[in-house]
Amino acid sequence: MGNGWHEWPLVLFTVLGQCVAGALVVSGLGWLAEKNDPPARQRIVRGMFFLWVVMGLGFLASIMHLGSPMRAFNSLNRVGASGLSNEIAAGSIFFAVGGFWWLVAFLGKMPETLGKLWLLFSMVLGIIFILAMTRVYQIETVPTWYTGYTTLAFFLTAILGGPLFAALLFQASRVPFSSTIFASISLLALLVCIAVIALQGMALASIHSSVQQASSLIPDYAVLQVCRVALLVIGLGCWICPLVRRKEPNIVGLLLGLILVLGGEILGRGLFYGLHMTVGMAVAG
């Protein structure tokens, strides 16, 4: 039993990867909207550098999970047949295609039409990357993971953290951003997240084997989930409260909000890994 922090490389890889994918979709839409303002587009591209820094940190964490960097290549041996290989392949392609788009756009060498198509393709690859991550954990012999809550939680991370990350980049780039629209989407995602926590908590009581009860895997599960929700509420509040007062959120507030939201999702992902249990002799529920 534990809180799942022993899987910290996977915790960081999944949370950071999903947040970056969500942020690329939102910031990409913002870049496309600035079609009549090339200087603003260039400032957005410069800010998007931090997306790929965070994505690189996520991949570095995933390599740590493998024990040796040389094993990273072995993880691609069964692309098409293994969920893990598909995840690494999808993430690598997303990183390469999106990162190369950023480099060419940053250098000012990107033709406009090609740039739009390339960016849209990168955004789709980000969504595919998240979907590939969810498939890794759809394992029939792990009943606590083999549920739609897993897929929903992974996409919620992208919706909770991605728009806030994009808002921070746009504020730092001095480019107008449709904060109210995306903040409302993240707020809706928070409400869905709270509902998922409650429903999944009730479902755990019905999952057990002949030797193990799912609800006993993490004794402080409820308390830790409350702490997670508190971090998410405060983090999004750093973004939403200024908007309610009809003021522009400042960079410090957005950065603090992003750190808190990531902290909440990292805590939640740790709980996810802590709920790992195999079928064993028998499973009911």
PDB file of N, CA and C in Angstrom, residues 17-65:
ATOM      1  N   GLY A  17       3.274  15.541 -19.954  1.00  0.00           N
ATOM      2  CA  GLY A  17       2.960  15.293 -21.361  1.00  0.00           C
ATOM      3  C   GLY A  17       1.547  15.706 -21.709  1.00  0.00           C
ATOM      4  N   GLN A  18       0.594  15.373 -20.855  1.00  0.00           N
ATOM      5  CA  GLN A  18      -0.799  15.730 -21.106  1.00  0.00           C
ATOM      6  C   GLN A  18      -1.010  17.235 -21.029  1.00  0.00           C
ATOM      7  N   CYS A  19      -0.333  17.876 -20.084  1.00  0.00           N
ATOM      8  CA  CYS A  19      -0.462  19.330 -19.953  1.00  0.00           C
ATOM      9  C   CYS A  19       0.096  20.036 -21.185  1.00  0.00           C
ATOM     10  N   VAL A  20       1.244  19.576 -21.679  1.00  0.00           N
ATOM     11  CA  VAL A  20       1.842  20.182 -22.865  1.00  0.00           C
ATOM     12  C   VAL A  20       0.944  19.973 -24.085  1.00  0.00           C
ATOM     13  N   ALA A  21       0.397  18.775 -24.244  1.00  0.00           N
ATOM     14  CA  ALA A  21      -0.495  18.512 -25.373  1.00  0.00           C
ATOM     15  C   ALA A  21      -1.702  19.446 -25.335  1.00  0.00           C
ATOM     16  N   GLY A  22      -2.278  19.615 -24.160  1.00  0.00           N
ATOM     17  CA  GLY A  22      -3.418  20.524 -24.031  1.00  0.00           C
ATOM     18  C   GLY A  22      -3.027  21.963 -24.304  1.00  0.00           C
ATOM     19  N   ALA A  23      -1.853  22.370 -23.820  1.00  0.00           N
ATOM     20  CA  ALA A  23      -1.394  23.747 -24.016  1.00  0.00           C
ATOM     21  C   ALA A  23      -1.094  24.015 -25.483  1.00  0.00           C
ATOM     22  N   LEU A  24      -0.565  23.008 -26.194  1.00  0.00           N
ATOM     23  CA  LEU A  24      -0.277  23.212 -27.616  1.00  0.00           C
ATOM     24  C   LEU A  24      -1.559  23.420 -28.405  1.00  0.00           C
ATOM     25  N   VAL A  25      -2.595  22.667 -28.070  1.00  0.00           N
ATOM     26  CA  VAL A  25      -3.877  22.834 -28.759  1.00  0.00           C
ATOM     27  C   VAL A  25      -4.404  24.254 -28.552  1.00  0.00           C
ATOM     28  N   VAL A  26      -4.383  24.717 -27.308  1.00  0.00           N
ATOM     29  CA  VAL A  26      -4.934  26.045 -27.012  1.00  0.00           C
ATOM     30  C   VAL A  26      -4.064  27.151 -27.596  1.00  0.00           C
ATOM     31  N   SER A  27      -2.747  27.076 -27.378  1.00  0.00           N
ATOM     32  CA  SER A  27      -1.865  28.112 -27.912  1.00  0.00           C
ATOM     33  C   SER A  27      -1.821  28.065 -29.430  1.00  0.00           C
ATOM     34  N   GLY A  28      -1.976  26.860 -29.994  1.00  0.00           N
ATOM     35  CA  GLY A  28      -2.035  26.744 -31.451  1.00  0.00           C
ATOM     36  C   GLY A  28      -3.244  27.453 -32.020  1.00  0.00           C
ATOM     37  N   LEU A  29      -4.381  27.314 -31.346  1.00  0.00           N
ATOM     38  CA  LEU A  29      -5.583  28.034 -31.785  1.00  0.00           C
ATOM     39  C   LEU A  29      -5.364  29.543 -31.705  1.00  0.00           C
ATOM     40  N   GLY A  30      -4.662  29.968 -30.642  1.00  0.00           N
ATOM     41  CA  GLY A  30      -4.353  31.393 -30.516  1.00  0.00           C
ATOM     42  C   GLY A  30      -3.428  31.871 -31.619  1.00  0.00           C
ATOM     43  N   TRP A  31      -2.450  31.051 -31.974  1.00  0.00           N
ATOM     44  CA  TRP A  31      -1.522  31.406 -33.058  1.00  0.00           C
ATOM     45  C   TRP A  31      -2.270  31.518 -34.381  1.00  0.00           C
ATOM     46  N   LEU A  32      -3.166  30.590 -34.638  1.00  0.00           N
ATOM     47  CA  LEU A  32      -3.942  30.619 -35.879  1.00  0.00           C
ATOM     48  C   LEU A  32      -4.852  31.839 -35.939  1.00  0.00           C
ATOM     49  N   ALA A  33      -5.341  32.275 -34.775  1.00  0.00           N
ATOM     50  CA  ALA A  33      -6.254  33.423 -34.741  1.00  0.00           C
ATOM     51  C   ALA A  33      -5.545  34.742 -35.039  1.00  0.00           C
ATOM     52  N   GLU A  34      -4.231  34.792 -34.829  1.00  0.00           N
ATOM     53  CA  GLU A  34      -3.466  36.027 -35.055  1.00  0.00           C
ATOM     54  C   GLU A  34      -2.936  36.104 -36.479  1.00  0.00           C
ATOM     55  N   LYS A  35      -3.752  35.723 -37.451  1.00  0.00           N
ATOM     56  CA  LYS A  35      -3.293  35.646 -38.840  1.00  0.00           C
ATOM     57  C   LYS A  35      -2.942  37.006 -39.433  1.00  0.00           C
ATOM     58  N   ASN A  36      -3.497  38.081 -38.862  1.00  0.00           N
ATOM     59  CA  ASN A  36      -3.220  39.420 -39.393  1.00  0.00           C
ATOM     60  C   ASN A  36      -2.177  40.173 -38.594  1.00  0.00           C
ATOM     61  N   ASP A  37      -1.514  39.485 -37.688  1.00  0.00           N
ATOM     62  CA  ASP A  37      -0.521  40.146 -36.831  1.00  0.00           C
ATOM     63  C   ASP A  37       0.730  39.275 -36.722  1.00  0.00           C
ATOM     64  N   PRO A  38       1.594  39.307 -37.744  1.00  0.00           N
ATOM     65  CA  PRO A  38       2.815  38.480 -37.740  1.00  0.00           C
ATOM     66  C   PRO A  38       3.710  38.704 -36.519  1.00  0.00           C
ATOM     67  N   PRO A  39       3.910  39.952 -36.033  1.00  0.00           N
ATOM     68  CA  PRO A  39       4.749  40.125 -34.836  1.00  0.00           C
ATOM     69  C   PRO A  39       4.183  39.399 -33.613  1.00  0.00           C
ATOM     70  N   ALA A  40       2.838  39.437 -33.467  1.00  0.00           N
ATOM     71  CA  ALA A  40       2.222  38.730 -32.347  1.00  0.00           C
ATOM     72  C   ALA A  40       2.432  37.230 -32.482  1.00  0.00           C
ATOM     73  N   ARG A  41       2.302  36.728 -33.693  1.00  0.00           N
ATOM     74  CA  ARG A  41       2.543  35.301 -33.933  1.00  0.00           C
ATOM     75  C   ARG A  41       3.964  34.915 -33.535  1.00  0.00           C
ATOM     76  N   GLN A  42       4.925  35.769 -33.881  1.00  0.00           N
ATOM     77  CA  GLN A  42       6.310  35.458 -33.570  1.00  0.00           C
ATOM     78  C   GLN A  42       6.550  35.469 -32.065  1.00  0.00           C
ATOM     79  N   ARG A  43       5.890  36.370 -31.356  1.00  0.00           N
ATOM     80  CA  ARG A  43       6.024  36.396 -29.898  1.00  0.00           C
ATOM     81  C   ARG A  43       5.415  35.140 -29.288  1.00  0.00           C
ATOM     82  N   ILE A  44       4.290  34.676 -29.848  1.00  0.00           N
ATOM     83  CA  ILE A  44       3.671  33.440 -29.370  1.00  0.00           C
ATOM     84  C   ILE A  44       4.618  32.269 -29.576  1.00  0.00           C
ATOM     85  N   VAL A  45       5.237  32.197 -30.750  1.00  0.00           N
ATOM     86  CA  VAL A  45       6.175  31.112 -31.044  1.00  0.00           C
ATOM     87  C   VAL A  45       7.328  31.119 -30.053  1.00  0.00           C
ATOM     88  N   ARG A  46       7.858  32.298 -29.756  1.00  0.00           N
ATOM     89  CA  ARG A  46       8.953  32.375 -28.779  1.00  0.00           C
ATOM     90  C   ARG A  46       8.513  31.843 -27.424  1.00  0.00           C
ATOM     91  N   GLY A  47       7.294  32.181 -27.020  1.00  0.00           N
ATOM     92  CA  GLY A  47       6.792  31.698 -25.738  1.00  0.00           C
ATOM     93  C   GLY A  47       6.571  30.202 -25.718  1.00  0.00           C
ATOM     94  N   MET A  48       6.201  29.630 -26.870  1.00  0.00           N
ATOM     95  CA  MET A  48       5.933  28.199 -26.949  1.00  0.00           C
ATOM     96  C   MET A  48       7.195  27.357 -26.763  1.00  0.00           C
ATOM     97  N   PHE A  49       8.348  28.005 -26.747  1.00  0.00           N
ATOM     98  CA  PHE A  49       9.594  27.302 -26.434  1.00  0.00           C
ATOM     99  C   PHE A  49       9.466  26.524 -25.126  1.00  0.00           C
ATOM    100  N   PHE A  50       8.758  27.100 -24.158  1.00  0.00           N
ATOM    101  CA  PHE A  50       8.658  26.468 -22.843  1.00  0.00           C
ATOM    102  C   PHE A  50       7.792  25.204 -22.873  1.00  0.00           C
ATOM    103  N   LEU A  51       6.912  25.094 -23.866  1.00  0.00           N
ATOM    104  CA  LEU A  51       6.161  23.847 -24.020  1.00  0.00           C
ATOM    105  C   LEU A  51       7.115  22.687 -24.247  1.00  0.00           C
ATOM    106  N   TRP A  52       8.076  22.903 -25.116  1.00  0.00           N
ATOM    107  CA  TRP A  52       8.986  21.809 -25.475  1.00  0.00           C
ATOM    108  C   TRP A  52      10.029  21.571 -24.393  1.00  0.00           C
ATOM    109  N   VAL A  53      10.331  22.601 -23.607  1.00  0.00           N
ATOM    110  CA  VAL A  53      11.201  22.385 -22.438  1.00  0.00           C
ATOM    111  C   VAL A  53      10.509  21.447 -21.451  1.00  0.00           C
ATOM    112  N   VAL A  54       9.242  21.720 -21.166  1.00  0.00           N
ATOM    113  CA  VAL A  54       8.482  20.883 -20.230  1.00  0.00           C
ATOM    114  C   VAL A  54       8.301  19.473 -20.804  1.00  0.00           C
ATOM    115  N   MET A  55       8.038  19.389 -22.115  1.00  0.00           N
ATOM    116  CA  MET A  55       7.902  18.076 -22.744  1.00  0.00           C
ATOM    117  C   MET A  55       9.208  17.298 -22.649  1.00  0.00           C
ATOM    118  N   GLY A  56      10.328  17.981 -22.812  1.00  0.00           N
ATOM    119  CA  GLY A  56      11.627  17.335 -22.666  1.00  0.00           C
ATOM    120  C   GLY A  56      11.850  16.820 -21.254  1.00  0.00           C
ATOM    121  N   LEU A  57      11.419  17.594 -20.252  1.00  0.00           N
ATOM    122  CA  LEU A  57      11.536  17.139 -18.869  1.00  0.00           C
ATOM    123  C   LEU A  57      10.689  15.890 -18.631  1.00  0.00           C
ATOM    124  N   GLY A  58       9.509  15.864 -19.263  1.00  0.00           N
ATOM    125  CA  GLY A  58       8.659  14.686 -19.135  1.00  0.00           C
ATOM    126  C   GLY A  58       9.311  13.449 -19.711  1.00  0.00           C
ATOM    127  N   PHE A  59       9.911  13.585 -20.883  1.00  0.00           N
ATOM    128  CA  PHE A  59      10.586  12.442 -21.497  1.00  0.00           C
ATOM    129  C   PHE A  59      11.816  12.030 -20.690  1.00  0.00           C
ATOM    130  N   LEU A  60      12.512  12.989 -20.120  1.00  0.00           N
ATOM    131  CA  LEU A  60      13.659  12.665 -19.273  1.00  0.00           C
ATOM    132  C   LEU A  60      13.210  11.829 -18.082  1.00  0.00           C
ATOM    133  N   ALA A  61      12.067  12.198 -17.501  1.00  0.00           N
ATOM    134  CA  ALA A  61      11.525  11.426 -16.389  1.00  0.00           C
ATOM    135  C   ALA A  61      11.167  10.008 -16.821  1.00  0.00           C
ATOM    136  N   SER A  62      10.606   9.870 -18.022  1.00  0.00           N
ATOM    137  CA  SER A  62      10.221   8.536 -18.497  1.00  0.00           C
ATOM    138  C   SER A  62      11.446   7.653 -18.694  1.00  0.00           C
ATOM    139  N   ILE A  63      12.555   8.242 -19.140  1.00  0.00           N
ATOM    140  CA  ILE A  63      13.795   7.474 -19.303  1.00  0.00           C
ATOM    141  C   ILE A  63      14.307   7.008 -17.948  1.00  0.00           C
ATOM    142  N   MET A  64      14.138   7.846 -16.928  1.00  0.00           N
ATOM    143  CA  MET A  64      14.548   7.463 -15.569  1.00  0.00           C
ATOM    144  C   MET A  64      13.794   6.221 -15.109  1.00  0.00           C
ATOM    145  N   HIS A  65      12.541   6.101 -15.544  1.00  0.00           N
ATOM    146  CA  HIS A  65      11.737   4.943 -15.168  1.00  0.00           C
ATOM    147  C   HIS A  65      12.314   3.660 -15.761  1.00  0.00           C
TER     148      HIS A  65
END
